[in-house]
Coordinates of C-alpha atoms in Angstrom, one line a residue:
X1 CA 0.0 0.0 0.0
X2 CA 1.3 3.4 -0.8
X3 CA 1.4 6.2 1.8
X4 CA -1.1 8.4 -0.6
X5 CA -3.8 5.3 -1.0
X6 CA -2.8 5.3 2.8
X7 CA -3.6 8.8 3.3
X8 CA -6.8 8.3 1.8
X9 CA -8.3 5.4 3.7
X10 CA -7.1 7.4 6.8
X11 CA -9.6 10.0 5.6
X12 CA -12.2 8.0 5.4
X13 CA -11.4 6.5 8.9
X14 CA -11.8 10.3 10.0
X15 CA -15.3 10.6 7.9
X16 CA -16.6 7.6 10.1
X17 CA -15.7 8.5 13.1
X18 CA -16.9 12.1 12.2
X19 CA -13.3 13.3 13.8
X20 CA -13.5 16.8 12.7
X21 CA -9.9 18.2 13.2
X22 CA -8.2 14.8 11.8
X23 CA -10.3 15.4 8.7
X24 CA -9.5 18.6 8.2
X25 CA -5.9 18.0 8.3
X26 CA -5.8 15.0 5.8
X27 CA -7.9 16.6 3.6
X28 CA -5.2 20.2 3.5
X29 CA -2.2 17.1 2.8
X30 CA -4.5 15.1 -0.1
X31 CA -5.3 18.8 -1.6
X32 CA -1.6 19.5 -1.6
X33 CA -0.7 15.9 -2.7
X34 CA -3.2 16.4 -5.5
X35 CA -1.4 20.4 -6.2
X36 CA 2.0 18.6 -6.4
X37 CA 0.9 15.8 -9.2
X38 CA -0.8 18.3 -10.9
X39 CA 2.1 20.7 -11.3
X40 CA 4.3 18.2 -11.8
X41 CA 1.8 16.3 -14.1
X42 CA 2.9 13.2 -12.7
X43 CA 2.2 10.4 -9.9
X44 CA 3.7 10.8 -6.3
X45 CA 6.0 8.4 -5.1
X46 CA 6.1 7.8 -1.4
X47 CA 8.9 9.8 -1.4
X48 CA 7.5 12.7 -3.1
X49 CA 4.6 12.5 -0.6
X50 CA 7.1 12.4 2.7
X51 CA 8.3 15.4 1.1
X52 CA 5.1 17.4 0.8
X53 CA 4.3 16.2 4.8
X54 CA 7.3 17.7 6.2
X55 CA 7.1 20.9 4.1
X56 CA 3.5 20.9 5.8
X57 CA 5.2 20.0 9.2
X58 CA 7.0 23.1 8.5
X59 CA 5.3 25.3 7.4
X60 CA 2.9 24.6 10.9
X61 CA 5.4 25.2 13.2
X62 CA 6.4 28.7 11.7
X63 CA 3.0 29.5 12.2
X64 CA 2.7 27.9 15.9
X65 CA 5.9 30.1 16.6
X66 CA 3.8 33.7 15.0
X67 CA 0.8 32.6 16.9
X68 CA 2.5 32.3 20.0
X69 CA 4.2 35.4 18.9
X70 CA 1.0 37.2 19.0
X71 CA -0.1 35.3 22.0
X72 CA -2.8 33.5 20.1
X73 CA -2.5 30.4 21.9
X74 CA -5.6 29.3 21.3
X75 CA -4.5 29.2 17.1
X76 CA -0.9 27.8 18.0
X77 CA -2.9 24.8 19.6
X78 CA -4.6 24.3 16.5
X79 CA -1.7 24.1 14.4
X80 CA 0.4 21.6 17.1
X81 CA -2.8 19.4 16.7
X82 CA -2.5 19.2 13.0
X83 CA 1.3 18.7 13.3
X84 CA 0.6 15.7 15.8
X85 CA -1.6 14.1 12.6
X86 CA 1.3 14.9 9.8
X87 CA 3.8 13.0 11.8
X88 CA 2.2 10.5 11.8
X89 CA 3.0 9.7 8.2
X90 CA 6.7 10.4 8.2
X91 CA 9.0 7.3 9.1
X92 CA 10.5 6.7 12.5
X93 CA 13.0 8.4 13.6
X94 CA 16.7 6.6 13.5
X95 CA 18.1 6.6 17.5
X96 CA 21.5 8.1 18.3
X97 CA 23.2 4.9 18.2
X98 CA 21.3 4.1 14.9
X99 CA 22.8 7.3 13.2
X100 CA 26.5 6.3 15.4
X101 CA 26.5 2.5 14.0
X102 CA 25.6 4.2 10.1
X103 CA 28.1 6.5 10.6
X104 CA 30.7 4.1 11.8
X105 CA 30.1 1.5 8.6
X106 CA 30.8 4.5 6.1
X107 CA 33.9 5.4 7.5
X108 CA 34.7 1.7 7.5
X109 CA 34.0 1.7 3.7
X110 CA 36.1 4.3 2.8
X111 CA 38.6 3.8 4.7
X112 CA 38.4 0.5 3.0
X113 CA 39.0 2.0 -0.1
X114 CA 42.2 3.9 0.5
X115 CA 40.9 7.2 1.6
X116 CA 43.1 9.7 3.0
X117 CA 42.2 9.3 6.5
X118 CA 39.9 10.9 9.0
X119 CA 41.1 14.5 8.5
X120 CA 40.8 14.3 4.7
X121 CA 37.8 16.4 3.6
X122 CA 36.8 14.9 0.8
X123 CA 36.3 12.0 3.1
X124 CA 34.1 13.8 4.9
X125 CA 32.0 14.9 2.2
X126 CA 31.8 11.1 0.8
X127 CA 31.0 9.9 4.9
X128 CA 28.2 12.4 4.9
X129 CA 26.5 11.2 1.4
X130 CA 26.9 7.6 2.5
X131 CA 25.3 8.5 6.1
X132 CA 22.7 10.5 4.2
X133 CA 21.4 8.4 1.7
X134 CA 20.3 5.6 3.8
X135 CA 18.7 7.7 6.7
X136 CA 16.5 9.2 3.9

């Protein structure tokens, strides 16, 4: 199952339950899920859809930070509540160690390969893509 047909069933969950605020949410992502592939004028992978979460995730807690600017808390609660619904369609988190043991394999790899040793930067450039391209 895809995280947009996902997505979608989770809205109809919402209809059922007649959860008003989780609705409301899901319905703002499909609409900008739907924006995005029309744009583009193609279909969303799961990746393009992660993508258009956390710029929503974003983009909510600039606003929680100007409500609570202008000491509308009562509108930064509103936002938090529809951040709380887009994470829950982003992966988990990788832990400290997680990130540690990742890190630790790359520079095992290149070092492997007869890099110049921990203070060369280019090996810290090809450490960071290694690192990078599996946590995403």
């Amino acid at each position: 199952m895809t995280l947009k047909t996902r997505i979608q069933d989770d809205m109809k969950d919402a209809m059922r339950a007649k959860d008003a605020a989780r609705l409301s949410t899901i319905r703002l992502l499909l609409a900008a899920i739907k924006q995005r592939e029309v744009d583009e004028r193609k279909e969303m992978a799961d990746a393009d859809v992660l993508s258009v979460v956390d710029k929503m995730i974003k983009q909510r807690k600039d606003s929680v930070t100007q409500f609570v600017a202008g000491k509308r808390e009562d509108l930064a609660a509103v936002e938090r509540a529809e951040i709380v619904v887009l994470q829950g369609y982003l992966p988990a988190q990788a832990t400290e160690s997680e990130i540690d043991a990742m890190i630790a394999d790359a520079i095992a790899a290149i070092a492997a390969t007869g890099a110049a040793g921990p203070a060369g930067r280019a090996d810290i450039g090809a450490v960071s893509a290694k690192v990078k391209a599996k946590l995403a």
